[in-house]
GROMACS .gro file of C-alpha atoms in nm:
model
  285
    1UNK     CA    1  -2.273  -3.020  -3.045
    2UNK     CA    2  -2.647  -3.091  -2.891
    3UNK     CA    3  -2.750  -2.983  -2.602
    4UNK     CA    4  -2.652  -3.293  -2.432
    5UNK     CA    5  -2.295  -3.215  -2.525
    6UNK     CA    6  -2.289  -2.810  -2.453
    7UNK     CA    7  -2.394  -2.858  -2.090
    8UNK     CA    8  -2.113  -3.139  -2.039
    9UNK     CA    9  -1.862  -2.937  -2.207
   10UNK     CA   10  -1.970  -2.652  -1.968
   11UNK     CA   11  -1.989  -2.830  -1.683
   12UNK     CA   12  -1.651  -2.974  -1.757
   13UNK     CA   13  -1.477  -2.665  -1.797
   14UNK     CA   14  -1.627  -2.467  -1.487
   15UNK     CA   15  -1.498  -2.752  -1.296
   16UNK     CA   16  -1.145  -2.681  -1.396
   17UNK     CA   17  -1.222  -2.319  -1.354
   18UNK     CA   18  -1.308  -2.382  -0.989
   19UNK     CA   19  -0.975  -2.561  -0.946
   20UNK     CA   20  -0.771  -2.273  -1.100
   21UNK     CA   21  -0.957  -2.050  -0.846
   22UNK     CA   22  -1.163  -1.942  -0.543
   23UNK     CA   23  -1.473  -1.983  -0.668
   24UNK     CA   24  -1.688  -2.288  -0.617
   25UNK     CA   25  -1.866  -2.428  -0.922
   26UNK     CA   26  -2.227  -2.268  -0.883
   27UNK     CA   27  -2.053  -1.963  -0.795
   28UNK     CA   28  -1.903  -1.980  -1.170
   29UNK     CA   29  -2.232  -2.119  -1.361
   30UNK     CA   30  -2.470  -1.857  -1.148
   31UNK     CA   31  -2.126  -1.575  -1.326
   32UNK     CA   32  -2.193  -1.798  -1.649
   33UNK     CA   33  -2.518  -1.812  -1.699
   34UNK     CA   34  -2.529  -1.408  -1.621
   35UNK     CA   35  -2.290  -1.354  -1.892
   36UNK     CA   36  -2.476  -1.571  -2.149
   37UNK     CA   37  -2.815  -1.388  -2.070
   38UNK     CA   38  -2.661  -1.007  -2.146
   39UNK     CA   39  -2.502  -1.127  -2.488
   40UNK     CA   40  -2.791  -1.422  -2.605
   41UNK     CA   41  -2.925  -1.160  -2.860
   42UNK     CA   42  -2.660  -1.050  -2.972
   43UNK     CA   43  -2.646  -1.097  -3.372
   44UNK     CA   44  -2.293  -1.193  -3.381
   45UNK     CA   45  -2.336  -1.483  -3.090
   46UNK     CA   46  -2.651  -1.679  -3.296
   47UNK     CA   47  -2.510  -1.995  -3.246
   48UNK     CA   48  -2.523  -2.172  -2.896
   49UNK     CA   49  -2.168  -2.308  -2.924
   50UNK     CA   50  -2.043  -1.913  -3.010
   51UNK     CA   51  -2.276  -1.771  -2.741
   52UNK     CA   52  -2.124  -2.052  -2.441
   53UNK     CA   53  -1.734  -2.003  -2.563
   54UNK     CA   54  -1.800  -1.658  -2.570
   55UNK     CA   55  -1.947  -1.610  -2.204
   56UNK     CA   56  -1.654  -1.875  -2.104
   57UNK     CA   57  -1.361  -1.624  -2.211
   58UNK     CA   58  -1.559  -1.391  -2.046
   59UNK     CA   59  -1.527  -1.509  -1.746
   60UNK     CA   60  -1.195  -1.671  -1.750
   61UNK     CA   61  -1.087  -1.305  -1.781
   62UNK     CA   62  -1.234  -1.234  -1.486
   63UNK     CA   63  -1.156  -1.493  -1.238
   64UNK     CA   64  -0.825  -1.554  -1.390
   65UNK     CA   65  -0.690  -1.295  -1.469
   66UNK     CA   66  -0.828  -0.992  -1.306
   67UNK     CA   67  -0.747  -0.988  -0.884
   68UNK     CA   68  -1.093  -1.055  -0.697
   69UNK     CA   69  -1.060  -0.794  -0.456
   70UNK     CA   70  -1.176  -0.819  -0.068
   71UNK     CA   71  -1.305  -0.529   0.163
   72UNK     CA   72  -1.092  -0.394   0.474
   73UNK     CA   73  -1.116  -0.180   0.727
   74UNK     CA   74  -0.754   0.000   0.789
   75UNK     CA   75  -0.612   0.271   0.954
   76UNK     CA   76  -0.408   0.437   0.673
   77UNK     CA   77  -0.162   0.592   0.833
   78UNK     CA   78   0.149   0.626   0.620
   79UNK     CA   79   0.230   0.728   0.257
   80UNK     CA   80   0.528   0.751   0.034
   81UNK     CA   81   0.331   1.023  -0.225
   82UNK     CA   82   0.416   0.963  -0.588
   83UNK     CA   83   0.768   0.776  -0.651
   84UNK     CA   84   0.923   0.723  -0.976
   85UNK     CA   85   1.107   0.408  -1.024
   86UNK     CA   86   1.438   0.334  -1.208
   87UNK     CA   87   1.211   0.239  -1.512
   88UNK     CA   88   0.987   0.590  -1.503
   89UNK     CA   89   0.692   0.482  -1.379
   90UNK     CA   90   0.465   0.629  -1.146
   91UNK     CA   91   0.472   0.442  -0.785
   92UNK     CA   92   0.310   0.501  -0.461
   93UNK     CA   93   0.302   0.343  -0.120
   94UNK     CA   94   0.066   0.372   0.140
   95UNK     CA   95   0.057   0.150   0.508
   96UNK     CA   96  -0.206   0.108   0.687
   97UNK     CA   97  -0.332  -0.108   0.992
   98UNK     CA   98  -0.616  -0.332   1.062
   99UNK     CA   99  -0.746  -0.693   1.115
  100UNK     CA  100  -0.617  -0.875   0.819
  101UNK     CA  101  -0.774  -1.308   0.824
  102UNK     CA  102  -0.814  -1.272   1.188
  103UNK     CA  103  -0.506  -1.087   1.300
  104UNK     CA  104  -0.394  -0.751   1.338
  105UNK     CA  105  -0.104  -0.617   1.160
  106UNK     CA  106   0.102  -0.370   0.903
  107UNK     CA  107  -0.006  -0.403   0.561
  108UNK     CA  108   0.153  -0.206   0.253
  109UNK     CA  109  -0.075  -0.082  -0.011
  110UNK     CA  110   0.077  -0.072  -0.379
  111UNK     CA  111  -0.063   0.184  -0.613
  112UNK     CA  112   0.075   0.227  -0.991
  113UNK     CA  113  -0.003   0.431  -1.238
  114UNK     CA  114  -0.288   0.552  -1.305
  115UNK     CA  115  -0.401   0.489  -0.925
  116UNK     CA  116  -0.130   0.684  -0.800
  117UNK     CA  117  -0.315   1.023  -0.747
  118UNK     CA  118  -0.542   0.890  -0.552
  119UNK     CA  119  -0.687   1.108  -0.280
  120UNK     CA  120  -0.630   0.970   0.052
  121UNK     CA  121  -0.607   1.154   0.412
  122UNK     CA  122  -0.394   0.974   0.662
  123UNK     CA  123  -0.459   0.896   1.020
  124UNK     CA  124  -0.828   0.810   0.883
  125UNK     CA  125  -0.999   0.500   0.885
  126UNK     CA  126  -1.115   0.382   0.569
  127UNK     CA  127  -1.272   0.071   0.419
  128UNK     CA  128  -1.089  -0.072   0.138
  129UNK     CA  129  -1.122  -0.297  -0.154
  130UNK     CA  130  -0.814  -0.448  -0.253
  131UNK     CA  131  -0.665  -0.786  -0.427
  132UNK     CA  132  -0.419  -0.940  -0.138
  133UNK     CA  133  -0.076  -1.044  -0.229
  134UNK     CA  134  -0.069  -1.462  -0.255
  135UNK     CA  135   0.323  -1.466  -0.170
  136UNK     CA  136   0.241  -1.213   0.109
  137UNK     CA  137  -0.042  -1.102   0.286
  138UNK     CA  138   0.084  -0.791   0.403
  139UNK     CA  139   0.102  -0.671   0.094
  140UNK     CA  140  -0.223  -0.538  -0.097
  141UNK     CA  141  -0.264  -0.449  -0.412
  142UNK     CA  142  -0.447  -0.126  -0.528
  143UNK     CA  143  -0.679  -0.212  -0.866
  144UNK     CA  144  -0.862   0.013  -1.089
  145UNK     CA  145  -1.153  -0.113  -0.926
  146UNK     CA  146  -1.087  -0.045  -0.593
  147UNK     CA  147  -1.231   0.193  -0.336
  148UNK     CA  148  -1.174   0.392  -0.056
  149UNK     CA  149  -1.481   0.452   0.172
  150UNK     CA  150  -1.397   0.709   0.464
  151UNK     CA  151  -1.538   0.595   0.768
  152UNK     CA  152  -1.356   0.834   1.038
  153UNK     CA  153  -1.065   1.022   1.115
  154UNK     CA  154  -0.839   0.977   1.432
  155UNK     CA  155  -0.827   1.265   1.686
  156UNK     CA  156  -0.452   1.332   1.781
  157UNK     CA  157  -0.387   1.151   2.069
  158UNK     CA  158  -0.584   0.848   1.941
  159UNK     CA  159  -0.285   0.834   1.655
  160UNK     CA  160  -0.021   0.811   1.896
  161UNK     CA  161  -0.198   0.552   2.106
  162UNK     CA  162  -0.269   0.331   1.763
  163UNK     CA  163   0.095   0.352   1.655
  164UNK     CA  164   0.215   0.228   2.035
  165UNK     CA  165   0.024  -0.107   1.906
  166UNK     CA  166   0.190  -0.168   1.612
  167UNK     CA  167   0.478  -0.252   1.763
  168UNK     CA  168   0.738  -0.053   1.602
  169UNK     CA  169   1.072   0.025   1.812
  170UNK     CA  170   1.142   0.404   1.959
  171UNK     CA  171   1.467   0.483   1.896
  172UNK     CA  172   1.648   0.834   2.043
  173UNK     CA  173   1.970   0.992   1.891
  174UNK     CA  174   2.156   0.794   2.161
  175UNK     CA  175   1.980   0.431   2.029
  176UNK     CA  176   1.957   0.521   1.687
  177UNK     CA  177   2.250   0.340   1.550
  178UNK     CA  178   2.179   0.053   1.741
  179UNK     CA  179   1.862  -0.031   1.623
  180UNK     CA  180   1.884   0.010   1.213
  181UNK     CA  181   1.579  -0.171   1.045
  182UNK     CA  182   1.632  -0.500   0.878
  183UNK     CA  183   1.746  -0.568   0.497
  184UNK     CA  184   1.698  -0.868   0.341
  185UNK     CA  185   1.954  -1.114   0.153
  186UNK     CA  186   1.953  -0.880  -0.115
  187UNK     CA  187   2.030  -0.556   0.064
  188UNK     CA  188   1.673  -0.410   0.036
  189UNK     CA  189   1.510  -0.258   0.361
  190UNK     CA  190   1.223  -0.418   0.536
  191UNK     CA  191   0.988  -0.201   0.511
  192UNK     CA  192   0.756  -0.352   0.781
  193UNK     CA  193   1.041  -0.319   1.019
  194UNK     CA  194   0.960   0.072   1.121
  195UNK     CA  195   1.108   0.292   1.396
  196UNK     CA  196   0.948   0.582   1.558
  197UNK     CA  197   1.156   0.903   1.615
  198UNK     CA  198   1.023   1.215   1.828
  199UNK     CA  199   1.192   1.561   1.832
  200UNK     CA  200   1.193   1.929   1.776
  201UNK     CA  201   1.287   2.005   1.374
  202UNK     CA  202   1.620   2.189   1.363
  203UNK     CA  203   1.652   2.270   1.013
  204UNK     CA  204   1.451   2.216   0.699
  205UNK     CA  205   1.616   2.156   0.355
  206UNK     CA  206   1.391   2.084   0.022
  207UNK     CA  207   1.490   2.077  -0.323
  208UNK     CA  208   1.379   1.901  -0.709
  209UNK     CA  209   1.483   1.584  -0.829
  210UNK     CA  210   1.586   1.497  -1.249
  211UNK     CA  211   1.291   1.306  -1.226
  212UNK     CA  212   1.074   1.618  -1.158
  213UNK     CA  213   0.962   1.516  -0.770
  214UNK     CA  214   1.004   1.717  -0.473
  215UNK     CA  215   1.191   1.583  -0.207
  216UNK     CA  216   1.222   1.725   0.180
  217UNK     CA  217   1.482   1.663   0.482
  218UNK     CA  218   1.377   1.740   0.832
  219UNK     CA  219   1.704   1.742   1.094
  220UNK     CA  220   1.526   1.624   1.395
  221UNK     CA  221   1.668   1.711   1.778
  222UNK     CA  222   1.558   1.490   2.042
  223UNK     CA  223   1.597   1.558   2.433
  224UNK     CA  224   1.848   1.216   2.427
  225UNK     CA  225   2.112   1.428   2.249
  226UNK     CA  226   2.328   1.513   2.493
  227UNK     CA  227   2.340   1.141   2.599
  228UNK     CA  228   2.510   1.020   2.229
  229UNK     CA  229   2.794   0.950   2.135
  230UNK     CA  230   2.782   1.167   1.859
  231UNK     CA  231   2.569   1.481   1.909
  232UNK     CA  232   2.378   1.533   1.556
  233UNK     CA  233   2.027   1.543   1.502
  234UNK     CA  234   1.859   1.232   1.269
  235UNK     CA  235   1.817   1.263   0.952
  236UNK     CA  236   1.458   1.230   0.815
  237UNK     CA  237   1.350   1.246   0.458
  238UNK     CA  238   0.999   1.320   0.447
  239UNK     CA  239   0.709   1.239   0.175
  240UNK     CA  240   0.538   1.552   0.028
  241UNK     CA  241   0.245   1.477   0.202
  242UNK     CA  242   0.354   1.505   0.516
  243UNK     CA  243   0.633   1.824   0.415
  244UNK     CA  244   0.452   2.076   0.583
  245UNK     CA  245   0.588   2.151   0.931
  246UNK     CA  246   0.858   2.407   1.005
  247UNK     CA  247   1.186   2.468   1.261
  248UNK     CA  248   1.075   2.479   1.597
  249UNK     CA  249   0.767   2.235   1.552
  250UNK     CA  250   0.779   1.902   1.766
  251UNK     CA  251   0.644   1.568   1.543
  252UNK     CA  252   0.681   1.199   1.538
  253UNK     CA  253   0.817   1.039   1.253
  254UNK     CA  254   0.742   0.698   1.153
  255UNK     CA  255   0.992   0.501   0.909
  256UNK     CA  256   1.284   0.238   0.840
  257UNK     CA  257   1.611   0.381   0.900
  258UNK     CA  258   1.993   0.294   0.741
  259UNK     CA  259   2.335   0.339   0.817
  260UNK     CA  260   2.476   0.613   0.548
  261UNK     CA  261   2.830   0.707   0.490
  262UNK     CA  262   3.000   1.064   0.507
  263UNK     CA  263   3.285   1.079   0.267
  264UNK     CA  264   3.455   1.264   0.594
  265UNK     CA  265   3.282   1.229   0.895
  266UNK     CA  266   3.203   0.836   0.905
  267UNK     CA  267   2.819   0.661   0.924
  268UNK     CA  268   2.515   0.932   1.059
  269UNK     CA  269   2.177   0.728   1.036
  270UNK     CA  270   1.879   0.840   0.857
  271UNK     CA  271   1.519   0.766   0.798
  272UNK     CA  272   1.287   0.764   0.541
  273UNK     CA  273   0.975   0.876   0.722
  274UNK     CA  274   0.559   0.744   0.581
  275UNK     CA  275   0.426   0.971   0.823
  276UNK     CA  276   0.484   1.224   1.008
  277UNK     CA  277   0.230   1.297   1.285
  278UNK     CA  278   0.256   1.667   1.476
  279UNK     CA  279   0.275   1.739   1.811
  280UNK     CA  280   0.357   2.088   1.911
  281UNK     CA  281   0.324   2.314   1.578
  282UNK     CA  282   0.473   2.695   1.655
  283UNK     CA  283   0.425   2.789   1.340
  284UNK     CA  284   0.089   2.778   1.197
  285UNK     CA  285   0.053   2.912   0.831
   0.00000   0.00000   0.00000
């Protein structure tokens, strides 16, 4: 192959690259060329035609196959903590909110395995590097090459105010079973469609799973109590994260709620809280 032919045959190729992605063609040669100037003395890449297929894999694997990744600036404001899913691995879930291609909305952030201890406050805003979903773009990807850069935290009536313009539903113990968040065709929760419950904590129950995880249950009171039907507080299973209030303090829980079943005592609703933001704490450790 002369020279004639290598630059055709590269040309060729990072033309079909450019198809199969984002990135225009000098965008690709500029990424070429780069690669073929680290490795061009390298003793096993002598050969020009070596040297150009080389740097081509390269960056196929790189374009291709590994997510580009775009920068963010969210409001994280809810987290799962570490899940473990029906095939043991490590899960986590965090939402945040922010200005995603020009409008504002909920985005969930998947982290697996070896991202999942990542260390993340909530109610902080935080710019973020992360590979967006093509099927969805509320969803976000987290990489081993994203990052977190903490730009500020929210003072406590600022995190009430943000979640008012999200747009999630407040429910009371006397709307709760009214307004159940949405499944899909498949049965599955939507997890974008959140309620927001406030109330005093009546009772705290914790315990370990088989799986090794900790899991928590706050039974919430709300002043509307008196008004239902059925006079129980709500049900709200709460991440580890955000486990660390006691009876007697006042929060607001953010989460998608469900209709469960009593073997004896008929449906009681119940919601799996991402955050839990305090409001009057009585018990400070």
């Amino acid at each position: 192959m002369n020279n004639g032919d290598e630059e055709k045959w590269i040309e060729e190729r990072l033309k079909k690259l450019s198809e199969r992605t984002k990135n225009s063609v000098k965008e690709l040669r500029n990424a070429f060329d780069s690669i073929v100037e680290i490795y061009k003395n390298d003793p096993q890449l002598q050969k020009k035609s070596d040297l150009y297929k080389y740097a081509l894999e390269v960056l196929i694997s790189r374009t291709v196959f590994k997510p580009s990744l775009t920068t963010y600036k969210l409001v994280l404001f809810g987290d799962t903590g570490k899940l473990i899913t029906r095939s043991n691995r490590a899960m986590r879930m965090v939402f945040g909110y922010g200005n995603i291609d020009g409008k504002n909305m909920v985005v969930k952030l998947i982290f697996r395995e070896d991202m999942v201890d990542t260390e993340l406050d909530m109610m902080r805003i935080y710019e973020c590097s992360l590979s967006q979903s093509t099927k969805d773009s509320r969803i976000m990807f987290v990489t081993k090459d994203s990052t977190f850069a903490l730009k500020q935290p929210l003072m406590p009536e600022q995190q009430r105010s943000l979640l008012a313009k999200m747009g999630f539903d407040i429910i009371t113990s006397a709307t709760a079973r009214t307004n159940i968040s949405a499944v899909d065709g498949n049965g599955r929760t939507d997890a974008f469609d959140m309620k927001i419950f406030e109330g005093t904590i009546n009772q705290v129950r914790s315990g370990m799973r088989s799986n090794g995880t900790q899991w928590t249950v706050y039974d919430i009171v709300d002043s509307e109590i008196s008004e239902a039907s059925i006079i129980e507080p709500l049900t709200v299973w709460v991440p580890q994260p955000f486990a660390e209030y006691s009876e007697g303090d006042r929060v607001c829980c953010v989460g998608t709620t469900k209709l469960m079943k009593r073997q004896d005592q008929g449906e009681y609703v119940v919601m799996n809280a991402v955050s839990v933001i305090p409001i009057v704490v009585m018990h400070e450790e």
